[in-house]
mmCIF file of C-alpha atoms in Angstrom:
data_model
loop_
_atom_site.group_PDB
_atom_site.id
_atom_site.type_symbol
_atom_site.label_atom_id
_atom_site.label_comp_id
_atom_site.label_asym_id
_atom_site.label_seq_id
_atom_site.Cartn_x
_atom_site.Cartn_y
_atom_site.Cartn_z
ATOM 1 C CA UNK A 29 12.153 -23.635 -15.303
ATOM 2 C CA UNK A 30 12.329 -19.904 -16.271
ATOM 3 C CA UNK A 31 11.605 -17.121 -14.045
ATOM 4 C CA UNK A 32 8.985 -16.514 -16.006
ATOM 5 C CA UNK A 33 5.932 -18.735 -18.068
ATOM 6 C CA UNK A 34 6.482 -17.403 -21.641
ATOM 7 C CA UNK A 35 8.558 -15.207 -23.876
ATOM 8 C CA UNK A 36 8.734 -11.557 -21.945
ATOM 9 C CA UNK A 37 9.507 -10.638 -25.052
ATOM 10 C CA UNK A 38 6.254 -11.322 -26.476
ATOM 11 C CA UNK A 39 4.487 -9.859 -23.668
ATOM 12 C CA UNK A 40 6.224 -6.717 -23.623
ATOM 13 C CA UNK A 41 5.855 -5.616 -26.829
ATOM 14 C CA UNK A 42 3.831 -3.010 -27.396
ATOM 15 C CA UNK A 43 2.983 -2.511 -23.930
ATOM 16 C CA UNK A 44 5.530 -0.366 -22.049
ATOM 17 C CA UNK A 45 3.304 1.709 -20.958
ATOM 18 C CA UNK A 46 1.220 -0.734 -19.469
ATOM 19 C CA UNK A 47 3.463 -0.722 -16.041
ATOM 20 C CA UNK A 48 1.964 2.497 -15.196
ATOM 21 C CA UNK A 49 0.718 1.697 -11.468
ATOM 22 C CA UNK A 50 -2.466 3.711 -10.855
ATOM 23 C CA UNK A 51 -1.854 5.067 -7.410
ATOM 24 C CA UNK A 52 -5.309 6.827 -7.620
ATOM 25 C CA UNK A 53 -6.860 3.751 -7.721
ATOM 26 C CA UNK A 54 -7.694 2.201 -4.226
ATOM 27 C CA UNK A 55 -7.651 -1.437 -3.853
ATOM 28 C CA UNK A 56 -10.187 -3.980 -2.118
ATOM 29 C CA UNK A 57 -9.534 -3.517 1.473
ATOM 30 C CA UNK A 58 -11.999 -5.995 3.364
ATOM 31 C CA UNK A 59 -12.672 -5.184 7.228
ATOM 32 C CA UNK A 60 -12.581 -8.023 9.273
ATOM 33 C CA UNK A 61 -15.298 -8.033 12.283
ATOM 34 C CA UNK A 62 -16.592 -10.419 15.164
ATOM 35 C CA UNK A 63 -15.108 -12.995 16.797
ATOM 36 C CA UNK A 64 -12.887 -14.054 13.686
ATOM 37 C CA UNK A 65 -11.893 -10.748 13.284
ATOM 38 C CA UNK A 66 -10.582 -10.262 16.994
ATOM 39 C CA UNK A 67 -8.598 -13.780 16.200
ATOM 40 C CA UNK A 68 -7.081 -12.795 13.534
ATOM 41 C CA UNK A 69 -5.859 -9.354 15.285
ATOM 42 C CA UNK A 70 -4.290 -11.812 18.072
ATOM 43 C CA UNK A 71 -2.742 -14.885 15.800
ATOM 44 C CA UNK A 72 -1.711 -12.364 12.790
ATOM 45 C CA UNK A 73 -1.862 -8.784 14.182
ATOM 46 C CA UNK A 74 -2.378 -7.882 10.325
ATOM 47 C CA UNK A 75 -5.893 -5.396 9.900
ATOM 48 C CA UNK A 76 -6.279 -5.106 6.379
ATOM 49 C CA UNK A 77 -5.686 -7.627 3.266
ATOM 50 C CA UNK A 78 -4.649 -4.457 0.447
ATOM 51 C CA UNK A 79 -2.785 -1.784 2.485
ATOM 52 C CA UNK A 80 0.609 -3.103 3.667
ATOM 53 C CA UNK A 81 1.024 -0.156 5.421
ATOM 54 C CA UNK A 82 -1.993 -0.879 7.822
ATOM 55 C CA UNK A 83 -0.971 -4.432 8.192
ATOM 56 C CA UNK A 84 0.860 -3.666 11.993
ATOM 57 C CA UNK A 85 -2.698 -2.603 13.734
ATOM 58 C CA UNK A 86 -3.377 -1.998 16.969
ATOM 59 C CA UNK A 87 -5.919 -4.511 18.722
ATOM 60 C CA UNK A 88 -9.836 -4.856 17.112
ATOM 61 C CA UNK A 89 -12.569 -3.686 20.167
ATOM 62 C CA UNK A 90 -14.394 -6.755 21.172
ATOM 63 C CA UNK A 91 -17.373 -4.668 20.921
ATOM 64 C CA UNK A 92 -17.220 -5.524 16.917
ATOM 65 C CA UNK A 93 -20.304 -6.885 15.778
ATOM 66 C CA UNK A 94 -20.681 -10.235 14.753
ATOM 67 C CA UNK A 95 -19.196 -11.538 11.499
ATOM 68 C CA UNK A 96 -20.912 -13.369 8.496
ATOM 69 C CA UNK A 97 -20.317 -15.982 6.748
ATOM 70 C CA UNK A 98 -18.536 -14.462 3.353
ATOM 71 C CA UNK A 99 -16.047 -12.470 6.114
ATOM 72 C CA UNK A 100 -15.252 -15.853 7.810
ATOM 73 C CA UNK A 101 -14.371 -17.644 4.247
ATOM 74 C CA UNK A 102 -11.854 -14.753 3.323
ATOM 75 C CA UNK A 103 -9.875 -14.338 6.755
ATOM 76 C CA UNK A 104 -9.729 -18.267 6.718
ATOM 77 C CA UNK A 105 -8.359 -17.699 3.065
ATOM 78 C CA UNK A 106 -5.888 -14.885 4.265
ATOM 79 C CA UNK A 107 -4.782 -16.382 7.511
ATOM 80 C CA UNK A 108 -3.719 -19.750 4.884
ATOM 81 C CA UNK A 109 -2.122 -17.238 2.117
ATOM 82 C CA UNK A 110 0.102 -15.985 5.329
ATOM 83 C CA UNK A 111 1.199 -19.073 6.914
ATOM 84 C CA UNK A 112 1.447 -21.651 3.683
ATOM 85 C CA UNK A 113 5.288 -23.115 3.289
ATOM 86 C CA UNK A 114 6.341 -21.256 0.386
ATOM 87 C CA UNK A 115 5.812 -24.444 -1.785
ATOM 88 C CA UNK A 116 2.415 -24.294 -1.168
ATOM 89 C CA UNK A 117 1.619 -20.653 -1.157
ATOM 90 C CA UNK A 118 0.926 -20.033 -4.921
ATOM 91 C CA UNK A 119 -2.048 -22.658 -4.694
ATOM 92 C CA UNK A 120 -3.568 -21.426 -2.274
ATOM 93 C CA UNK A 121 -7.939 -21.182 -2.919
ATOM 94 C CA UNK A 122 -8.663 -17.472 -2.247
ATOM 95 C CA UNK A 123 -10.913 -14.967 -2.702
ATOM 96 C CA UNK A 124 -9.971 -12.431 -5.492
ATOM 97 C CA UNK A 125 -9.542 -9.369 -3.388
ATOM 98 C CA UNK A 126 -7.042 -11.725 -1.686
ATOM 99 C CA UNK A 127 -4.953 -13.434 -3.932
ATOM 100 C CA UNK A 128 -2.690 -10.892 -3.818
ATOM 101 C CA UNK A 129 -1.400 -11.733 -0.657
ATOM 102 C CA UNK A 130 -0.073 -14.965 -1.556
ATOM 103 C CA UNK A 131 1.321 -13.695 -5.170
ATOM 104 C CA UNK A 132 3.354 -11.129 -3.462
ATOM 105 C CA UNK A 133 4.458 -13.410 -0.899
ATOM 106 C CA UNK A 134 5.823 -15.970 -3.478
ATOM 107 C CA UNK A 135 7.852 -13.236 -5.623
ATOM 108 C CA UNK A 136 9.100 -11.759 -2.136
ATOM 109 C CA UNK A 137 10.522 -15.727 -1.587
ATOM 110 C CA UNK A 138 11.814 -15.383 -5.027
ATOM 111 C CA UNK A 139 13.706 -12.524 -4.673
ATOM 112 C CA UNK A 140 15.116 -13.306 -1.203
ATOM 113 C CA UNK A 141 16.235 -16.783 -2.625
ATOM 114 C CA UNK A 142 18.156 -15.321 -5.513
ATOM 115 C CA UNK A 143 15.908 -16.606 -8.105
ATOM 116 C CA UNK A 144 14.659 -13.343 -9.129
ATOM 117 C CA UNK A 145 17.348 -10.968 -9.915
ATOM 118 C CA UNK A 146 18.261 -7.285 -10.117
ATOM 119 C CA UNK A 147 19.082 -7.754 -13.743
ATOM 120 C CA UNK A 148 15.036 -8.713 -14.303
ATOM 121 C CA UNK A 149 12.553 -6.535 -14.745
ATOM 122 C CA UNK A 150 8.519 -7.329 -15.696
ATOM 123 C CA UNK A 151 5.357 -6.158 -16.029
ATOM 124 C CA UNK A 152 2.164 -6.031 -14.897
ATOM 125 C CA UNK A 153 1.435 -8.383 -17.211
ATOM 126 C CA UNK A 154 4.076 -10.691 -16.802
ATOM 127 C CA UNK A 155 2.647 -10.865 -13.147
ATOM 128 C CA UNK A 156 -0.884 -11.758 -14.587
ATOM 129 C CA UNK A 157 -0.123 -14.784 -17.133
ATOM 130 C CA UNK A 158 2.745 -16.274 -14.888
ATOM 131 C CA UNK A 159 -0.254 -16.448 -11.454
ATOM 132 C CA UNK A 160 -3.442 -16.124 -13.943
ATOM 133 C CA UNK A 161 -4.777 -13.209 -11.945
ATOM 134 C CA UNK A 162 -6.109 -10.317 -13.295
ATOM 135 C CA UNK A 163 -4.772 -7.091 -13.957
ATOM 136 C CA UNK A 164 -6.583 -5.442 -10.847
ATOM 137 C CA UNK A 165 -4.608 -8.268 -8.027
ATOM 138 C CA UNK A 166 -1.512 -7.592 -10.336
ATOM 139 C CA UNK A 167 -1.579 -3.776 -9.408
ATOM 140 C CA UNK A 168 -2.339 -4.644 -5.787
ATOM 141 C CA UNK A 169 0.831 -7.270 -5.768
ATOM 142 C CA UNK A 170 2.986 -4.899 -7.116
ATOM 143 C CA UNK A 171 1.675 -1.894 -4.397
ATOM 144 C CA UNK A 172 2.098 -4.386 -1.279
ATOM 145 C CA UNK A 173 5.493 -5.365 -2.436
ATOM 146 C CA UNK A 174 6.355 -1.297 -3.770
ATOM 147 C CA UNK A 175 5.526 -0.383 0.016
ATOM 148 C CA UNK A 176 7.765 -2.277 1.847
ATOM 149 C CA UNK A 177 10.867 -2.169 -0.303
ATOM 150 C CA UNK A 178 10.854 -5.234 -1.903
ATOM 151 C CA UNK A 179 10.381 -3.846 -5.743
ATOM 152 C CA UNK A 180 10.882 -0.494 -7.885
ATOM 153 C CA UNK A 181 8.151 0.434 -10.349
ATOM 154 C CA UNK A 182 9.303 2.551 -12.999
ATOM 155 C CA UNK A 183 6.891 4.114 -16.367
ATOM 156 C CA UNK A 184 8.039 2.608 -19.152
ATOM 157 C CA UNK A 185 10.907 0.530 -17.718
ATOM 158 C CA UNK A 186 9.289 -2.531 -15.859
ATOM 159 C CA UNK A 187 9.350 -3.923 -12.786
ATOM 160 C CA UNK A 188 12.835 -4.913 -10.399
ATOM 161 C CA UNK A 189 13.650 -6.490 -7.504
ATOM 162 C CA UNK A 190 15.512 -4.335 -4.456
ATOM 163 C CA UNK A 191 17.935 -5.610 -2.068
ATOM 164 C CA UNK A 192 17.110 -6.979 1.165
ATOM 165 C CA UNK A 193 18.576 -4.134 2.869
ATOM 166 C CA UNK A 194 16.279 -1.475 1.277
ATOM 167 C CA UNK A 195 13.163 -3.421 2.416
ATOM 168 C CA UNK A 196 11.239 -2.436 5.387
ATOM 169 C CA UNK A 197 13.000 -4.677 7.910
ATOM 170 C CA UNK A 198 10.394 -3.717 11.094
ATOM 171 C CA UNK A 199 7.278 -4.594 8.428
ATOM 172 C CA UNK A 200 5.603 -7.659 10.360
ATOM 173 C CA UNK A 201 4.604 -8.412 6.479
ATOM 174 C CA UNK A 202 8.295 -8.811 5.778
ATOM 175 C CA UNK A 203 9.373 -10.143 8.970
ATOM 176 C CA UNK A 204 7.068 -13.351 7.886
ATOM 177 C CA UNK A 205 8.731 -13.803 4.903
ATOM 178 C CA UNK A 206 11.757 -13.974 5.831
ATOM 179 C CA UNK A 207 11.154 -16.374 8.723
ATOM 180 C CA UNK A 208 9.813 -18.569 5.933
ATOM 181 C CA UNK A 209 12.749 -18.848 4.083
ATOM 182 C CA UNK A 210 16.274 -19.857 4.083
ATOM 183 C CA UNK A 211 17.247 -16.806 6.023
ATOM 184 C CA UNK A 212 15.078 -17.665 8.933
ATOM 185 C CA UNK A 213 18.237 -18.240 10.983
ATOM 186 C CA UNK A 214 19.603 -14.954 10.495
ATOM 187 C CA UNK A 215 16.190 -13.225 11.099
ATOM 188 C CA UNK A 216 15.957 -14.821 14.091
ATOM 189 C CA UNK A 217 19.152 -13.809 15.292
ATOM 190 C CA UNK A 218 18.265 -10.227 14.712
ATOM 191 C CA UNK A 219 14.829 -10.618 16.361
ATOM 192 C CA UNK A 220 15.953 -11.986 19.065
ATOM 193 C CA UNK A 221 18.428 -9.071 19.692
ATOM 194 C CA UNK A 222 15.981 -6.700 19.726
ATOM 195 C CA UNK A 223 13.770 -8.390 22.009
ATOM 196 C CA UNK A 224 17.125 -8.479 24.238
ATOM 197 C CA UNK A 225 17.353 -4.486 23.974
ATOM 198 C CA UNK A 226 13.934 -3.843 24.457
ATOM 199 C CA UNK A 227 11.648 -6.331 26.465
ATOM 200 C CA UNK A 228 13.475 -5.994 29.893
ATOM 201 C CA UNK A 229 12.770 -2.280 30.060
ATOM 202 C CA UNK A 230 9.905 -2.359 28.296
ATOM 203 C CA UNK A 231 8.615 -4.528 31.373
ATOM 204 C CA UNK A 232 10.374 -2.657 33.995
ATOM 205 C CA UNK A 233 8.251 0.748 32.340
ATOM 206 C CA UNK A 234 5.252 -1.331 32.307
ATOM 207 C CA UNK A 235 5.013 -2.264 36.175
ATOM 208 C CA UNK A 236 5.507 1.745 36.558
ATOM 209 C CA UNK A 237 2.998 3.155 33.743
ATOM 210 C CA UNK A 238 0.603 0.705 33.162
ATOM 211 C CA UNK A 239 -3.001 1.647 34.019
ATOM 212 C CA UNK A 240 -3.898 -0.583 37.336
ATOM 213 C CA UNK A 241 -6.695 -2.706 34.864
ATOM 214 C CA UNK A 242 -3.951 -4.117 32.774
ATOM 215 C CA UNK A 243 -0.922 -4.785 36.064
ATOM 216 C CA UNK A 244 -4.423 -6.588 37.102
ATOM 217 C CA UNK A 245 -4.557 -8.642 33.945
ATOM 218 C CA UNK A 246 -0.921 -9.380 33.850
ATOM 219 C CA UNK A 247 -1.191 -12.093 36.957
ATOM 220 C CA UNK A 248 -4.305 -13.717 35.457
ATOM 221 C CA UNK A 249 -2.418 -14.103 32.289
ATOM 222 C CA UNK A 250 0.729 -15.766 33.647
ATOM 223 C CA UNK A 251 -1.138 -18.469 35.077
ATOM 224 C CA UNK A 252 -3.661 -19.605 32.530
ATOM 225 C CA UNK A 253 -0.258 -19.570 30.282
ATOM 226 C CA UNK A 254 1.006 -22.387 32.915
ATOM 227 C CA UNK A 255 -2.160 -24.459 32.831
ATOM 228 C CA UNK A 256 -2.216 -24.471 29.194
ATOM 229 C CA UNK A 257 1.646 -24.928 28.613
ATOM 230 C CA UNK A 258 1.485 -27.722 31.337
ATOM 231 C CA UNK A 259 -1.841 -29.574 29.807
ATOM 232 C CA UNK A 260 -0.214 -29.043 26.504
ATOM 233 C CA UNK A 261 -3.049 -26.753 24.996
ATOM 234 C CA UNK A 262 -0.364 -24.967 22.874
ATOM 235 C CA UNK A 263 -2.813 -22.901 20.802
ATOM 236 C CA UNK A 264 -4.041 -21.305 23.952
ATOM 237 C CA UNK A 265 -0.899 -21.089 25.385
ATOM 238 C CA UNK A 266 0.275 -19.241 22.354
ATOM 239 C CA UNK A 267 -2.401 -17.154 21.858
ATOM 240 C CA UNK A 268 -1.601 -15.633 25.462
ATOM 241 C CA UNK A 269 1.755 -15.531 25.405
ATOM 242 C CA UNK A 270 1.009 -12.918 22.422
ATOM 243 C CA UNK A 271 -1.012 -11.173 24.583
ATOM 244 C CA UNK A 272 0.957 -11.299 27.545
ATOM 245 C CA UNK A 273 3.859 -9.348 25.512
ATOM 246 C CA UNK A 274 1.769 -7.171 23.501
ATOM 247 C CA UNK A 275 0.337 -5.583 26.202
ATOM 248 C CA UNK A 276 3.311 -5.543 28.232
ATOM 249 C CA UNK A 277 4.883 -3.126 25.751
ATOM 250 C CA UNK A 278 1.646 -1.237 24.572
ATOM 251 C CA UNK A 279 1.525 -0.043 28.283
ATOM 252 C CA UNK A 280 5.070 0.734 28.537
ATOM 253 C CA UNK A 281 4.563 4.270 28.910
ATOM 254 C CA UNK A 282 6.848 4.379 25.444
ATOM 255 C CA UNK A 283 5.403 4.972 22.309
ATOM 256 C CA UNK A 284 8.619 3.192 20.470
ATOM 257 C CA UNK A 285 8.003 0.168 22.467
ATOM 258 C CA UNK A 286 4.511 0.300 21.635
ATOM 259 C CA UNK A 287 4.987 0.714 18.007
ATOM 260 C CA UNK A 288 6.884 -3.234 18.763
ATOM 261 C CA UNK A 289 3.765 -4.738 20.065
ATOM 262 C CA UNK A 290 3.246 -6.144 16.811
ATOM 263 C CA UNK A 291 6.839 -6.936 15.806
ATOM 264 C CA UNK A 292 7.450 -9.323 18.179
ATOM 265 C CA UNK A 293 3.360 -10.900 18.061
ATOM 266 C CA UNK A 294 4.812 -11.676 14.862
ATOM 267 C CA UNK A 295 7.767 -13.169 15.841
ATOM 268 C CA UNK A 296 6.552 -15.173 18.382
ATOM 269 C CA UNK A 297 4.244 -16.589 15.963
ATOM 270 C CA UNK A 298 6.604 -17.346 13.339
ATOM 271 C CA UNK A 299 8.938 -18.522 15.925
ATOM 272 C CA UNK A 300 5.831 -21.367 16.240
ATOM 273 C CA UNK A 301 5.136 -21.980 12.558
ATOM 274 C CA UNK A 302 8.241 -22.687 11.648
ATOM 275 C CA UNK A 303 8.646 -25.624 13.905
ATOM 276 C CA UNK A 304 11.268 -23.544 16.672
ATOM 277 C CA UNK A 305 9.136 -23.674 19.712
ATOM 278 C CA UNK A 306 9.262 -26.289 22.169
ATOM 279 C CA UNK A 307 5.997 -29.081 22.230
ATOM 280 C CA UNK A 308 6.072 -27.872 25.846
ATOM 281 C CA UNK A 309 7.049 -24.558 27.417
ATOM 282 C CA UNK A 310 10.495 -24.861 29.313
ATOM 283 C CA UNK A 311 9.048 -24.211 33.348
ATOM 284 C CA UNK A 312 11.740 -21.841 33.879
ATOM 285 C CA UNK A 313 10.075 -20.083 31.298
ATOM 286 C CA UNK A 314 6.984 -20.214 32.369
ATOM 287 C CA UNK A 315 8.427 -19.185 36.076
ATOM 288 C CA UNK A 316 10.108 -16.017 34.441
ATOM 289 C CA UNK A 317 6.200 -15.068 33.169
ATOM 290 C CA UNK A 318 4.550 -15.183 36.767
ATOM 291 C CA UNK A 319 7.739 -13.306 37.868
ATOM 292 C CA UNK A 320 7.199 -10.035 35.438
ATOM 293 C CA UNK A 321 3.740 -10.404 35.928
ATOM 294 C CA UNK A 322 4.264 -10.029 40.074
ATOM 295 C CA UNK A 323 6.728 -6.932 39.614
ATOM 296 C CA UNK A 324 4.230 -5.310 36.748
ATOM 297 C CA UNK A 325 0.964 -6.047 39.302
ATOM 298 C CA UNK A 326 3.284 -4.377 42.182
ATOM 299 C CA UNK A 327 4.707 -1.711 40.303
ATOM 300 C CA UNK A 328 8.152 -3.325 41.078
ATOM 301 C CA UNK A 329 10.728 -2.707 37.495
ATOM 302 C CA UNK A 330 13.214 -4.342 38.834
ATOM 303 C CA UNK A 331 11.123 -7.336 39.314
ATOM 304 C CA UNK A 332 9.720 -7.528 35.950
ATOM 305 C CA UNK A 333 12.960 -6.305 34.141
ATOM 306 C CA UNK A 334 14.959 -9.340 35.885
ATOM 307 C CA UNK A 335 11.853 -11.963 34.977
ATOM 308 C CA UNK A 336 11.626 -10.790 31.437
ATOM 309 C CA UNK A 337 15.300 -10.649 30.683
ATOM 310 C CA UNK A 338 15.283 -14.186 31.979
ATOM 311 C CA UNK A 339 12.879 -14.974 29.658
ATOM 312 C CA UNK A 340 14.641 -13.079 26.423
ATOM 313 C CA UNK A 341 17.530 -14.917 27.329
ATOM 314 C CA UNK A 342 16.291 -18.399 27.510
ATOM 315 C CA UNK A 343 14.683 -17.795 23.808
ATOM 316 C CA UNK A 344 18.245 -16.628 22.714
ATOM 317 C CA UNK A 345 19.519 -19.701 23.855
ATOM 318 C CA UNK A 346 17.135 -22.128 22.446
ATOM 319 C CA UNK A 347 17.200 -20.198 19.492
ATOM 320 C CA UNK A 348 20.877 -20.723 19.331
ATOM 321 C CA UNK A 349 20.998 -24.198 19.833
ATOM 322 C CA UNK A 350 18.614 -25.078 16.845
ATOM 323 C CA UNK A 351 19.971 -22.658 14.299
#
């Protein structure tokens, strides 16, 4: 099957300058409030559905009031465009202001799998009759995928792919799509490094700088994670474990750490969706938890750096032995 539905010739003609992108014209950014909003902040860490570069937020005050019924359909519908298998993303039932996501997520698979290539270049309305969307999502597919790297928009001259390497490797946007596709195992390899390089001091900083309300929470955290991991409630367990590092490395004392807080929620849920997590949390795992948790609740870094680069390490090596 072509790259493309169609003769690009026939939809070019005539229309060159029709890949203008109107950078003057804002797209549908929908706030997300309540208690779906707040879960969405801790199972996708993404804000807004239009601005890519707003998609690594920091975490939604409970405080939010309560969300309707029209904001529940379309972060149901955004949370699915996110975490469909790439064979399943382009059918995805969304609302219009969201479609994009899963458009631009299906050409990012297509160029990271080779099937779109440098050589190819599009338009706008290429984009329109190959997902039948309009030209309004096609201008918001090509800005999300224009901000992190992934394509080059140029007047008169179409549409192409870029390299891997010029993408915006840190973007949790990109850091999904690459753990859903056939360079998961390489992503992870990276990811995992950096957790190595940063975690263990990132806790050790933590039991130092971290106001006495969160070395408080820390404790509390580690052992509702055992319950849950030992009962087998996995979406719980999850859902803390997120927590547990996010806040770890918000309160860090480092800004550069904090910046990560969302990097690795989003690896640690990919790590889940893509079937690499153990059905039940390794105890030695969930021993290295309570131990940062003690050293960050009695300002001990050495405590917490030696608990949390236990528990780096055994992700390296599980990651290791199923890649």
């Amino acid at each position: 099957m072509p790259f493309l539905v169609g003769s690009l010739a026939d939809m070019r003609k005539s229309k060159g300058t029709n890949t203008m992108i109107n950078d003057g014209e804002n797209g549908a950014s929908r706030s997300m409030t309540g208690k779906t909003r707040s879960r969405i902040n801790e199972t996708a860490q993404l804000r807004t559905a239009s601005d890519p570069s707003s998609l690594a937020s920091s975490s939604i005050a409970p405080s939010s009031p309560a969300s309707s019924p029209s904001d529940t359909t379309q972060n149901a519908g955004f949370l699915s465009a996110l975490t469909a298998t790439p064979e399943a993303a382009s059918s995805v039932s969304l609302p219009s202001s969201l479609k994009h996501i899963s458009v631009a997520r299906e050409l990012a698979l297509d160029i990271i799998e080779g099937r779109w290539e440098s050589s190819q270049s599009f338009t706008l309305e290429d984009i329109q009759h190959r997902f039948d969307v309009s030209r309004t999502v096609a201008r918001e597919v090509t800005r999300l995928l224009s901000d992190v790297g992934a394509i080059k928009v140029r007047r008169r001259k179409g549409i192409n792919p870029q390299p891997t390497s010029m993408w915006a490797a840190l973007n949790p946007v990109v850091i999904e799509w690459m753990l859903h596709s056939s360079k998961r195992s390489e992503e992870l390899r990276a990811l995992t490094e950096l957790r190595l390089a940063v975690e263990p001091i990132a806790a050790a900083k933590a039991a130092e700088h971290a106001p006495v309300e969160i070395k408080s929470r820390m404790p509390v955290l580690a052992r509702e994670m055992r319950k849950a991991g030992e009962s087998g409630d996995l979406d719980d367990f999850h859902a803390m474990d997120i927590e547990f590092h996010s806040l770890l490395l918000k309160y860090s004392g480092n800004d550069l750490f904090a910046a990560l807080s969302d990097i690795v929620a989003t690896i640690l849920r990919g790590r889940v969706e893509i079937g690499l997590y153990p059905q039940r949390p390794e105890p030695e795992a969930l021993a290295a938890h309570e131990e940062v948790a003690e050293g960050i609740w009695r300002s001990d870094p050495s405590v917490a750096r030696e608990g949390m680069r236990r528990i780096v390490d055994e992700v390296d090596e599980a990651i290791s032995q199923s890649i």
